[in-house]
Short mmCIF file of C-alpha atoms in Angstrom, two decimals:
data_model
loop_
_atom_site.label_atom_id
_atom_site.label_comp_id
_atom_site.label_asym_id
_atom_site.label_seq_id
_atom_site.Cartn_x
_atom_site.Cartn_y
_atom_site.Cartn_z
CA MET A 228 0.32 0.16 0.14
CA ASN A 229 2.91 2.67 1.43
CA ALA A 230 4.78 1.40 -2.39
CA PHE A 231 1.88 2.35 -4.09
CA LYS A 232 1.59 5.44 -2.04
CA ARG A 233 4.50 6.74 -2.84
CA ASP A 234 4.25 5.69 -6.64
CA LYS A 235 1.45 8.25 -7.26
CA LYS A 236 2.82 10.66 -5.64
CA GLU A 237 5.49 10.22 -8.19
CA GLU A 238 3.59 10.29 -11.36
CA GLU A 239 2.15 13.66 -9.19
CA ASP A 240 5.62 15.14 -9.73
CA GLY A 241 6.37 14.07 -13.16
CA GLY A 242 8.77 11.86 -13.30
CA GLY A 243 9.64 12.29 -9.58
CA ASN A 244 12.87 11.79 -8.10
CA PRO A 245 15.38 10.08 -9.87
CA PHE A 246 17.87 9.54 -6.73
CA GLN A 247 15.43 9.03 -5.00
CA ASN A 248 16.17 4.73 -5.06
CA LEU A 249 19.32 4.95 -4.66
CA GLU A 250 21.36 2.14 -3.13
CA LYS A 251 24.65 2.60 -1.66
CA THR A 252 25.53 -0.50 -2.71
CA THR A 253 25.08 -0.30 -6.29
CA VAL A 254 26.42 3.24 -6.80
CA LEU A 255 29.42 2.38 -5.43
CA GLN A 256 30.04 -0.52 -7.49
CA GLU A 257 29.22 2.41 -10.32
CA ALA A 258 32.36 3.39 -9.82
CA ARG A 259 34.01 1.22 -11.44
CA THR A 260 33.60 2.64 -14.17
CA PHE A 261 36.58 4.90 -13.86
CA ASN A 262 38.91 2.42 -13.44
CA ASP A 263 37.90 2.49 -18.30
CA THR A 264 39.93 3.91 -20.51
CA PRO A 265 39.54 6.37 -22.33
CA VAL A 266 37.07 7.27 -19.50
CA HIS A 267 33.55 8.93 -20.39
CA PRO A 268 32.93 12.45 -18.86
CA ARG A 269 29.03 11.92 -19.23
CA LYS A 270 29.42 8.79 -17.22
CA CYS A 271 31.38 9.07 -14.71
CA SER A 272 29.62 12.47 -13.89
CA HIS A 273 26.71 11.56 -13.44
CA ILE A 274 28.23 8.12 -11.03
CA LEU A 275 30.15 10.79 -8.82
CA THR A 276 27.22 13.67 -8.78
CA LYS A 277 25.13 10.26 -8.12
CA ILE A 278 28.44 9.79 -5.10
CA LEU A 279 28.08 13.44 -3.88
CA TYR A 280 24.47 13.23 -3.43
CA LEU A 281 24.27 9.85 -1.23
CA ILE A 282 26.54 11.77 0.71
CA ASN A 283 24.83 14.57 1.76
CA GLN A 284 21.50 12.92 2.11
CA GLY A 285 23.34 11.62 4.46
CA GLU A 286 25.04 8.20 3.87
CA VAL A 287 27.36 7.23 5.70
CA LEU A 288 30.32 5.81 3.49
CA GLY A 289 33.16 3.21 5.58
CA MET A 290 36.84 3.62 5.38
CA THR A 291 37.28 0.81 3.40
CA GLU A 292 34.25 2.31 0.66
CA ALA A 293 35.63 5.83 0.60
CA THR A 294 39.50 4.92 0.42
CA GLU A 295 38.48 2.47 -2.33
CA THR A 296 35.79 5.47 -4.26
CA PHE A 297 38.82 7.73 -4.11
CA PHE A 298 41.52 5.51 -5.88
CA ALA A 299 38.84 4.45 -8.19
CA MET A 300 38.35 8.22 -8.76
CA THR A 301 42.23 9.69 -8.83
CA LYS A 302 41.88 8.21 -12.55
CA LEU A 303 39.42 10.42 -14.39
CA PHE A 304 42.48 12.75 -13.56
CA GLN A 305 43.46 11.15 -17.54
CA SER A 306 39.66 13.33 -18.42
CA ARG A 307 39.98 16.95 -19.36
CA ASP A 308 36.26 17.17 -19.49
CA VAL A 309 35.38 21.17 -16.88
CA VAL A 310 32.80 19.33 -15.32
CA LEU A 311 34.16 16.04 -14.29
CA ARG A 312 37.12 17.48 -12.94
CA ARG A 313 35.28 19.87 -10.93
CA LEU A 314 33.15 17.03 -8.99
CA VAL A 315 36.49 15.02 -8.73
CA TYR A 316 37.80 18.19 -7.03
CA LEU A 317 34.64 18.03 -5.00
CA ALA A 318 34.50 14.78 -4.20
CA ILE A 319 37.80 14.38 -2.76
CA LYS A 320 36.84 17.50 0.15
CA GLU A 321 34.15 15.08 0.37
CA LEU A 322 35.85 11.87 1.46
CA SER A 323 39.13 13.21 2.21
CA SER A 324 38.57 13.26 5.78
CA ILE A 325 36.86 9.76 5.39
CA ALA A 326 38.97 8.16 2.53
CA GLU A 327 43.07 7.49 3.48
CA ASP A 328 46.55 8.28 2.22
CA VAL A 329 45.21 11.14 0.14
CA ILE A 330 47.40 12.45 -0.04
CA ILE A 331 48.51 10.97 -3.40
CA VAL A 332 46.84 13.56 -5.38
CA THR A 333 49.01 16.70 -4.44
CA SER A 334 51.22 16.34 -7.83
CA SER A 335 46.94 16.02 -9.53
CA LEU A 336 46.20 19.22 -7.89
CA THR A 337 49.26 20.99 -7.64
CA LYS A 338 49.80 20.09 -11.53
CA ASP A 339 45.67 21.85 -11.15
CA MET A 340 46.53 25.03 -9.40
CA THR A 341 49.36 25.45 -11.19
CA GLY A 342 48.09 25.31 -14.46
CA LYS A 343 46.66 28.04 -16.79
CA GLU A 344 43.36 27.11 -16.96
CA ASP A 345 41.68 29.42 -14.41
CA LEU A 346 38.63 27.43 -13.25
CA TYR A 347 40.78 24.63 -12.46
CA ARG A 348 43.54 26.56 -10.44
CA ALA A 349 40.73 28.90 -7.98
CA ALA A 350 39.28 24.87 -7.18
CA ALA A 351 42.08 22.39 -6.91
CA ILE A 352 44.05 25.31 -4.55
CA ARG A 353 41.03 24.47 -2.69
CA ALA A 354 40.43 21.00 -2.70
CA LEU A 355 44.40 21.38 -1.94
CA CYS A 356 44.41 22.93 1.78
CA THR A 357 41.58 19.94 2.36
CA ILE A 358 44.00 16.95 2.16
CA THR A 359 46.92 19.37 3.46
CA ASP A 360 48.16 18.27 7.18
CA GLY A 361 51.25 20.19 8.73
CA ALA A 362 53.63 17.59 7.33
CA MET A 363 53.29 18.73 3.75
CA LEU A 364 52.20 22.44 4.23
CA ALA A 365 56.14 23.33 3.63
CA ALA A 366 55.51 21.69 -0.19
CA ILE A 367 53.18 24.01 -1.04
CA GLU A 368 53.06 27.02 0.47
CA ARG A 369 55.71 28.88 -2.22
CA TYR A 370 52.56 27.92 -4.39
CA MET A 371 50.25 29.76 -1.46
CA LYS A 372 51.20 32.33 -1.69
CA GLN A 373 52.39 33.49 -5.21
CA ALA A 374 48.85 32.31 -5.69
CA ILE A 375 47.11 35.26 -2.69
CA VAL A 376 48.79 37.69 -5.45
CA ASP A 377 47.99 36.09 -7.75
CA LYS A 378 45.00 38.45 -10.50
CA SER A 379 42.83 36.30 -10.60
CA PRO A 380 40.51 36.76 -8.06
CA ALA A 381 39.03 33.60 -7.51
CA VAL A 382 42.12 31.99 -7.78
CA SER A 383 43.21 34.78 -4.45
CA SER A 384 39.88 34.24 -2.93
CA ALA A 385 40.53 30.95 -3.03
CA ALA A 386 44.44 30.71 -1.78
CA LEU A 387 43.30 33.73 1.40
CA VAL A 388 40.33 31.41 2.51
CA SER A 389 41.92 28.00 2.33
CA SER A 390 44.77 30.11 3.79
CA LEU A 391 42.08 30.26 6.94
CA HIS A 392 40.99 26.79 7.07
CA LEU A 393 44.86 25.91 6.79
CA SER A 394 45.71 27.37 10.65
CA SER A 395 43.75 23.94 12.54
CA VAL A 396 46.76 22.59 10.97
CA SER A 397 49.31 24.93 11.69
CA ALA A 398 48.67 27.74 13.57
CA ASP A 399 51.12 30.15 12.42
CA VAL A 400 50.32 30.15 8.06
CA ALA A 401 48.35 33.57 8.43
CA ARG A 402 51.21 35.07 9.93
CA ARG A 403 53.57 33.48 6.99
CA TRP A 404 51.72 34.43 4.38
CA ALA A 405 51.03 37.99 5.89
CA ASN A 406 52.95 39.76 3.62
CA GLU A 407 50.91 38.08 0.58
CA ALA A 408 48.07 38.61 2.30
CA GLN A 409 48.99 42.43 3.28
CA GLU A 410 49.80 42.95 -1.23
CA ALA A 411 45.30 41.18 -1.62
CA LEU A 412 44.18 44.01 0.56
CA ASN A 413 45.17 46.23 -2.45
CA SER A 414 42.93 44.81 -5.06
CA ASP A 415 39.64 45.61 -6.85
CA ASN A 416 37.78 42.73 -6.39
CA VAL A 417 35.55 42.94 -3.32
CA MET A 418 35.63 40.10 -2.07
CA VAL A 419 39.32 39.55 -2.72
CA GLN A 420 39.50 42.62 0.04
CA TYR A 421 38.18 40.68 1.99
CA HIS A 422 39.56 37.57 2.60
CA ALA A 423 43.08 39.32 3.17
CA LEU A 424 41.66 41.88 6.09
CA GLY A 425 40.17 38.40 7.64
CA VAL A 426 43.61 36.52 6.73
CA LEU A 427 45.70 39.91 8.33
CA TYR A 428 43.58 40.11 10.91
CA GLN A 429 43.63 36.36 11.62
CA ALA A 430 48.06 36.95 11.46
CA ARG A 431 47.57 39.72 14.29
CA LYS A 432 45.08 39.24 15.77
CA GLN A 433 47.95 38.47 19.34
CA ASP A 434 49.45 41.05 19.17
CA LYS A 435 47.47 44.04 19.69
CA HIS A 436 49.38 46.76 18.65
CA ALA A 437 49.94 44.79 15.56
CA VAL A 438 45.91 45.44 14.94
CA ILE A 439 46.09 48.63 15.78
CA LYS A 440 48.11 49.75 13.39
CA LEU A 441 46.29 48.42 10.54
CA VAL A 442 42.85 49.84 11.73
CA ALA A 443 43.73 52.90 11.51
CA LYS A 444 45.52 52.43 8.34
CA LEU A 445 42.80 51.16 6.83
CA ILE A 446 39.94 53.60 8.51
CA ARG A 447 41.58 56.37 6.76
CA TYR A 448 39.91 54.96 3.20
CA ASN A 449 36.95 52.34 4.22
CA PRO A 450 37.54 49.73 1.97
CA LYS A 451 34.73 49.87 -1.14
CA SER A 452 33.44 45.80 0.18
CA PRO A 453 30.40 45.71 2.56
CA TYR A 454 31.91 43.02 3.45
CA ALA A 455 35.48 43.82 4.77
CA GLY A 456 33.68 46.84 6.33
CA CYS A 457 31.43 45.37 8.04
CA LEU A 458 34.82 42.98 9.68
CA LEU A 459 36.45 46.34 10.09
CA ILE A 460 33.43 47.39 12.20
CA ARG A 461 33.79 44.56 14.49
CA MET A 462 37.80 44.21 15.28
CA VAL A 463 37.42 48.44 16.10
CA CYS A 464 34.89 47.17 18.70
CA LYS A 465 37.05 44.43 19.54
CA LEU A 466 39.77 46.77 20.87
CA LEU A 467 37.26 49.96 22.52
CA GLU A 468 35.67 47.45 24.53
CA ASN A 469 40.05 46.65 26.28
CA SER A 470 40.97 50.09 26.29
CA ASN A 471 39.82 53.46 27.45
CA GLU A 472 41.15 55.60 24.81
CA GLY A 473 39.93 56.23 20.70
CA GLY A 474 37.74 58.75 19.95
CA GLU A 475 38.34 58.08 17.05
CA LEU A 476 37.63 55.31 16.58
CA LEU A 477 34.40 54.75 18.27
CA ASP A 478 33.83 58.49 15.75
CA PHE A 479 34.92 56.48 12.48
CA ILE A 480 31.76 53.91 13.40
CA GLU A 481 29.58 56.82 13.73
CA CYS A 482 30.73 58.19 10.64
CA CYS A 483 29.59 54.18 8.56
CA LEU A 484 26.31 55.10 10.14
CA ARG A 485 26.47 57.38 7.10
CA HIS A 486 27.56 53.98 4.60
CA LYS A 487 25.07 53.66 1.64
CA SER A 488 25.90 49.10 1.90
CA GLU A 489 22.52 48.80 4.26
CA MET A 490 24.51 45.92 6.11
CA VAL A 491 27.16 47.87 7.04
CA VAL A 492 24.49 51.13 8.16
CA TYR A 493 22.86 48.01 10.01
CA GLU A 494 26.34 47.10 10.91
CA ALA A 495 27.68 50.68 12.95
CA ALA A 496 24.15 51.07 14.33
CA HIS A 497 23.95 47.32 15.98
CA ALA A 498 27.78 48.03 17.38
CA LEU A 499 26.90 51.23 18.56
CA VAL A 500 24.32 50.65 20.88
CA ASN A 501 25.84 47.02 21.94
CA LEU A 502 29.36 49.06 22.85
CA ASN A 503 29.51 49.68 26.59
CA ARG A 504 31.64 52.97 25.59
CA SER A 505 29.08 54.87 23.22
CA GLY A 506 27.63 57.95 25.04
CA THR A 507 23.68 59.32 25.21
CA ARG A 508 24.68 60.94 21.41
CA GLU A 509 25.81 57.96 19.63
CA ILE A 510 23.32 55.97 21.02
CA ALA A 511 20.79 58.72 19.90
CA ALA A 512 22.35 58.82 16.72
CA ALA A 513 22.09 55.02 16.14
CA ILE A 514 18.96 53.87 17.23
CA SER A 515 17.30 57.06 14.52
CA VAL A 516 18.59 54.51 12.33
CA LEU A 517 17.19 51.29 13.52
CA GLN A 518 13.71 53.60 13.45
CA LEU A 519 14.10 54.42 9.86
CA PHE A 520 14.52 50.46 9.46
CA CYS A 521 11.58 49.57 11.47
CA GLY A 522 9.32 50.89 8.11
CA SER A 523 10.72 48.77 5.38
CA PRO A 524 9.75 46.90 2.97
CA LYS A 525 12.87 44.46 3.59
CA PRO A 526 11.46 41.67 6.16
CA ALA A 527 14.83 40.71 7.60
CA LEU A 528 16.22 44.55 7.84
CA ARG A 529 12.74 45.03 10.33
CA PHE A 530 13.32 41.86 12.40
CA ALA A 531 17.16 43.04 12.54
CA ALA A 532 15.90 46.47 13.79
CA VAL A 533 13.51 45.22 15.93
CA ARG A 534 15.57 42.70 16.87
CA THR A 535 18.47 45.60 18.30
CA LEU A 536 16.35 48.21 20.03
CA ASN A 537 14.60 45.42 21.17
CA LYS A 538 18.72 44.66 23.54
CA VAL A 539 18.98 48.89 23.67
CA ALA A 540 15.07 48.87 25.27
CA MET A 541 17.03 46.18 28.59
CA THR A 542 19.79 48.94 29.29
CA HIS A 543 18.04 52.41 27.91
CA PRO A 544 14.46 52.90 27.80
CA ALA A 545 14.34 56.13 27.61
CA ALA A 546 16.54 56.42 24.40
CA VAL A 547 13.60 53.73 22.42
CA THR A 548 10.30 55.98 23.74
CA GLY A 549 10.54 58.04 20.19
CA CYS A 550 10.17 54.40 17.87
CA ASN A 551 6.93 53.40 19.39
CA LEU A 552 4.96 54.23 17.31
CA ASP A 553 6.68 52.50 14.11
CA LEU A 554 7.35 49.50 17.45
CA GLU A 555 3.48 49.96 17.36
CA ASN A 556 2.52 49.47 13.14
CA LEU A 557 4.75 46.48 13.93
CA ILE A 558 3.09 44.40 16.43
CA THR A 559 0.64 43.04 13.18
CA ASP A 560 3.70 42.27 10.86
CA PRO A 561 3.34 39.63 9.49
CA ASN A 562 6.59 37.35 10.11
CA ARG A 563 5.78 36.23 13.83
CA SER A 564 9.07 36.85 14.99
CA ILE A 565 9.87 40.89 13.83
CA ALA A 566 5.87 40.68 15.70
CA THR A 567 6.81 38.97 18.98
CA LEU A 568 10.11 41.32 18.94
CA ALA A 569 8.15 44.46 18.73
CA ILE A 570 4.96 43.62 21.40
CA THR A 571 8.14 42.45 24.16
CA THR A 572 10.12 45.53 23.44
CA LEU A 573 7.13 47.64 23.84
CA LEU A 574 6.46 46.22 27.52
CA LYS A 575 9.57 47.68 28.52
CA THR A 576 9.49 51.42 26.55
CA GLY A 577 5.03 51.65 26.92
CA ALA A 578 3.76 54.74 28.92
CA GLU A 579 0.14 53.58 29.78
CA SER A 580 -0.89 56.49 27.22
CA SER A 581 0.08 54.29 24.92
CA VAL A 582 -2.05 51.68 26.44
CA ASP A 583 -4.93 53.11 24.18
CA ARG A 584 -3.90 53.06 20.88
CA MET B 185 25.99 43.04 27.24
CA ASP B 186 28.55 40.09 27.26
CA GLY B 187 28.67 38.69 23.83
CA GLN B 188 26.34 40.55 21.53
CA LEU B 189 29.05 42.00 20.54
CA LEU B 190 30.24 40.21 17.18
CA GLU B 191 33.79 38.62 17.33
CA PRO B 192 35.85 39.74 13.73
CA THR B 193 36.15 36.52 11.79
CA LEU B 194 34.62 35.23 8.23
CA TYR B 195 33.42 32.04 9.33
CA THR B 196 29.34 33.79 8.93
CA VAL B 197 28.63 30.69 7.75
CA LYS B 198 26.48 27.56 10.17
CA GLY B 199 24.66 26.05 6.89
CA MET B 200 22.56 26.18 3.47
CA ALA B 201 19.44 23.49 2.71
CA ILE B 202 17.46 23.33 -0.41
CA LEU B 203 14.21 21.50 0.66
CA ASP B 204 11.47 19.81 -1.60
CA ASN B 205 7.71 20.49 -0.60
CA ASP B 206 7.20 17.81 1.34
CA GLY B 207 11.13 19.38 3.41
CA ASN B 208 12.79 16.98 2.10
CA ARG B 209 16.74 17.91 2.01
CA ILE B 210 17.28 18.24 -1.73
CA LEU B 211 21.29 19.03 -0.86
CA ALA B 212 22.53 20.69 2.47
CA LYS B 213 25.35 21.59 3.96
CA TYR B 214 26.29 22.58 7.17
CA TYR B 215 29.67 24.08 8.14
CA ASP B 216 30.09 23.92 12.45
CA LYS B 217 30.49 20.95 13.94
CA ASN B 218 29.64 21.47 17.17
CA ILE B 219 25.80 22.56 15.38
CA PHE B 220 23.95 18.86 14.74
CA PRO B 221 26.98 17.11 14.59
CA THR B 222 25.04 13.62 12.84
CA SER B 223 23.18 13.69 9.89
CA LYS B 224 19.48 12.47 12.51
CA GLU B 225 19.92 15.90 13.54
CA GLN B 226 20.00 17.49 10.85
CA LYS B 227 17.20 16.56 9.70
CA ALA B 228 14.98 16.30 12.44
CA PHE B 229 15.92 20.70 12.15
CA GLU B 230 15.54 20.56 8.42
CA LYS B 231 11.94 18.94 9.41
CA ASN B 232 11.45 21.07 12.43
CA LEU B 233 12.33 24.47 9.73
CA PHE B 234 9.93 23.28 7.10
CA ASN B 235 7.09 23.28 8.57
CA LYS B 236 7.75 26.31 10.86
CA THR B 237 7.94 28.19 7.42
CA HIS B 238 6.54 26.25 4.38
CA ARG B 239 3.44 28.45 5.48
CA SER B 240 3.97 32.00 6.05
CA ASN B 241 7.54 33.92 2.99
CA THR B 242 8.38 36.05 5.31
CA GLU B 243 11.81 35.29 4.78
CA ILE B 244 13.43 35.08 8.23
CA ILE B 245 12.71 32.79 11.27
CA MET B 246 14.94 32.63 14.15
CA LEU B 247 14.35 28.71 15.55
CA ASP B 248 17.03 26.85 17.89
CA GLY B 249 19.18 29.57 18.64
CA LEU B 250 19.60 30.30 14.27
CA THR B 251 18.66 32.19 12.71
CA CYS B 252 17.47 31.99 9.35
CA VAL B 253 16.38 33.55 6.53
CA TYR B 254 14.82 31.83 3.84
CA ARG B 255 12.69 32.36 0.36
CA SER B 256 10.29 29.65 -2.00
CA ASN B 257 9.77 28.94 -5.07
CA VAL B 258 7.06 26.50 -6.62
CA ASP B 259 8.21 23.53 -5.14
CA LEU B 260 11.72 24.03 -4.40
CA TYR B 261 12.60 25.94 -0.34
CA PHE B 262 16.62 27.91 -0.08
CA TYR B 263 17.46 27.99 3.77
CA VAL B 264 20.42 30.07 4.56
CA MET B 265 21.34 29.92 8.54
CA GLY B 266 24.32 31.69 10.36
CA SER B 267 24.91 32.06 14.08
CA SER B 268 21.37 34.25 16.00
CA HIS B 269 24.11 37.39 16.77
CA GLU B 270 25.12 37.95 12.97
CA ASN B 271 24.13 40.62 10.78
CA GLU B 272 20.57 39.53 9.50
CA LEU B 273 21.57 41.36 6.22
CA ILE B 274 24.44 38.88 5.71
CA LEU B 275 23.04 36.14 5.66
CA MET B 276 20.54 37.68 3.39
CA SER B 277 22.60 38.53 0.85
CA VAL B 278 24.01 35.31 0.39
CA LEU B 279 20.71 33.88 0.43
CA ASN B 280 20.41 35.97 -2.45
CA CYS B 281 22.83 34.88 -4.18
CA LEU B 282 22.13 31.42 -4.10
CA TYR B 283 18.76 31.79 -5.45
CA ASP B 284 19.64 33.72 -7.89
CA SER B 285 22.90 31.91 -8.87
CA VAL B 286 20.18 28.25 -9.14
CA SER B 287 17.55 30.30 -11.51
CA GLN B 288 20.11 31.50 -13.49
CA ILE B 289 21.59 27.83 -14.18
CA LEU B 290 19.17 26.48 -14.47
CA ARG B 291 17.52 29.64 -16.67
CA ARG B 292 14.27 30.45 -15.12
CA ASN B 293 12.93 27.77 -14.56
CA VAL B 294 13.53 27.25 -10.74
CA GLU B 295 11.40 23.83 -9.92
CA LYS B 296 12.65 20.42 -7.99
CA ARG B 297 12.75 18.71 -11.26
CA ALA B 298 15.33 21.27 -13.00
CA VAL B 299 17.47 21.16 -9.85
CA LEU B 300 17.85 17.41 -10.00
CA ASP B 301 18.11 17.67 -13.80
CA SER B 302 21.16 19.67 -13.20
CA LEU B 303 22.34 18.42 -9.68
CA ASP B 304 25.88 18.32 -10.21
CA ILE B 305 25.86 22.40 -11.52
CA VAL B 306 23.95 23.02 -8.79
CA MET B 307 25.66 21.70 -5.99
CA LEU B 308 29.41 23.16 -7.78
CA ALA B 309 27.18 26.66 -7.06
CA MET B 310 26.85 25.68 -3.83
CA ASP B 311 31.08 25.01 -2.97
CA GLU B 312 31.49 28.57 -5.15
CA ILE B 313 29.06 30.21 -3.21
CA CYS B 314 30.67 29.08 1.16
CA ASP B 315 33.24 27.66 1.30
CA GLY B 316 33.27 25.40 5.24
CA GLY B 317 31.31 28.67 6.38
CA ILE B 318 33.14 31.55 4.91
CA ILE B 319 31.27 33.90 2.17
CA LEU B 320 34.02 33.31 -0.04
CA ASP B 321 31.03 35.15 -3.27
CA ALA B 322 27.71 36.56 -2.42
CA ASP B 323 27.56 37.91 -6.81
CA ALA B 324 25.69 35.71 -9.33
CA ALA B 325 26.29 36.63 -12.20
CA SER B 326 30.66 35.97 -10.95
CA VAL B 327 29.46 32.39 -9.05
CA VAL B 328 27.20 31.24 -12.45
CA GLN B 329 30.81 32.27 -14.35
CA ARG B 330 32.97 30.08 -12.33
CA VAL B 331 30.41 27.22 -12.63
CA ALA B 332 28.70 27.28 -15.98
CA LEU B 333 31.73 25.94 -17.21
CA ARG B 334 31.77 26.54 -21.85
CA THR B 335 28.91 24.79 -22.14
CA ASP B 336 28.85 26.14 -25.60
CA ASP B 337 32.07 23.31 -26.15
CA ILE B 338 28.88 20.83 -26.56
CA PRO B 339 26.35 21.76 -28.97
CA LEU B 340 23.05 22.11 -26.91
CA GLY B 341 20.88 19.57 -28.75
CA GLU B 342 23.46 16.98 -27.99
CA GLN B 343 23.27 17.99 -24.80
CA THR B 344 19.67 17.35 -23.98
CA VAL B 345 20.00 14.26 -26.28
CA ALA B 346 21.90 12.77 -24.26
CA GLN B 347 20.25 13.80 -20.74
CA VAL B 348 16.65 12.89 -21.72
CA PHE B 349 19.06 9.17 -22.73
CA GLN B 350 19.85 9.46 -19.72
CA SER B 351 16.43 9.48 -17.70
CA ALA B 352 14.44 7.49 -20.28
CA LYS B 353 17.47 4.54 -19.10
CA GLU B 354 16.55 5.58 -15.10
CA GLN B 355 13.63 5.18 -15.62
CA LEU B 356 13.39 2.38 -17.58
CA LYS B 357 15.96 0.38 -15.05
CA TRP B 358 13.99 1.02 -12.30
CA SER B 359 10.58 -0.15 -13.37
CA LEU B 360 11.85 -3.93 -14.24
CA LEU B 361 13.80 -3.10 -11.20
CA LYS B 362 10.06 -2.60 -8.88
#
């Protein structure tokens, strides 16, 4: 009966899910096709997709199974098919934590990361860094430094992000590659800028004076990337939290309230109301921005604003009173989280006079 | 107010998921080993998330200490999860990138069947958007450019014939095995 129901459902879906009834053992058997020469790119891509889908569904591969599949997959490096190659990288990353002796693909990946094809290079770097251990790090260090300053943004970002992941393998990776990251920080690409700043912070976060120097230089010409802007605000907050001086830093955050990206404006407002250093003036400026966001057509923005106001209301209820009208409008918001947050905020700020409305 | 200020880190995204209209997982990735370590817990969370979101299209919800932003179309639900202190607008930009990339890959035909037909490319796109919790790229056009792997090499007609053949073969096989 159940099977019948499922069939019916599949028919309604228009043919059903071609991946629905996959059996792990059958799919892994099919992986033997990888050993055929010449390689059939389309057929092998399809099998790899099925393997990746099974892993994604939570199917657990044993160590022997994973290792066998991994070794079969290494044969696919003979093919020059782009989709297939990219799927191989993806599978290397997925299997690297289960299979044994994954370092055998090191030379293939190093070849791809230094090759001509940009589409391969970025993805190969990320795959290579997932199989790299402490002992292998020295061997790829030279290539990684080159990749960080590469003119292709995809390659540069891939290398920067991978070096952050590698910090768990060797703690001083970020510090050793900081010079290259410093150069990447000047990139025009917004993501490269963001990733480079992340690596530089990781390299210097133990040394407060180095962070102060980095921040002082950056706040003069606010980074173009909104993501880097948010990260910079967080770095500034961290400094302000542990020091008594830094009026300049507080001014910088206030200045970010006028940034052209909403993301940065919200980050700055959120920072100001949560810093115990900010005075009435800064809090008032932040609240007026949040008040504007309360009327935004975007639910995420209204949510962000009312959630932050809810927090300020606990410490500075008087400062939030000015937003009461806006908050009252949000009580009937279709998003229940927003409505609930608005009500609890009003409970803290509302007076008897507003109960009638 | 300790703990409200955000740690300056690039690790922003806790997870991404694409579910179907029954709340079943099509693709999902979790980037923080401390939340939902097993796939059983992940799927329980996804069911819960789906039940709370599938009837209302209101973009954002707090669930199990995570901020989840979401978007749906026909029979697909897209989710991006982050810590409850995370900047919601950053998460929203990741969600929009995920949705727009998939939409462009499927040529605006955002539905379950089409995702399953191009599952390999959608997997590659998810991998290009977020790497281990770090936002790698949040611009859909650039993500698509990185994964739409020179399809002009393969004549479009031939490609579809191959796909049709493949799915016909699959169906035949399963009807024989039942």
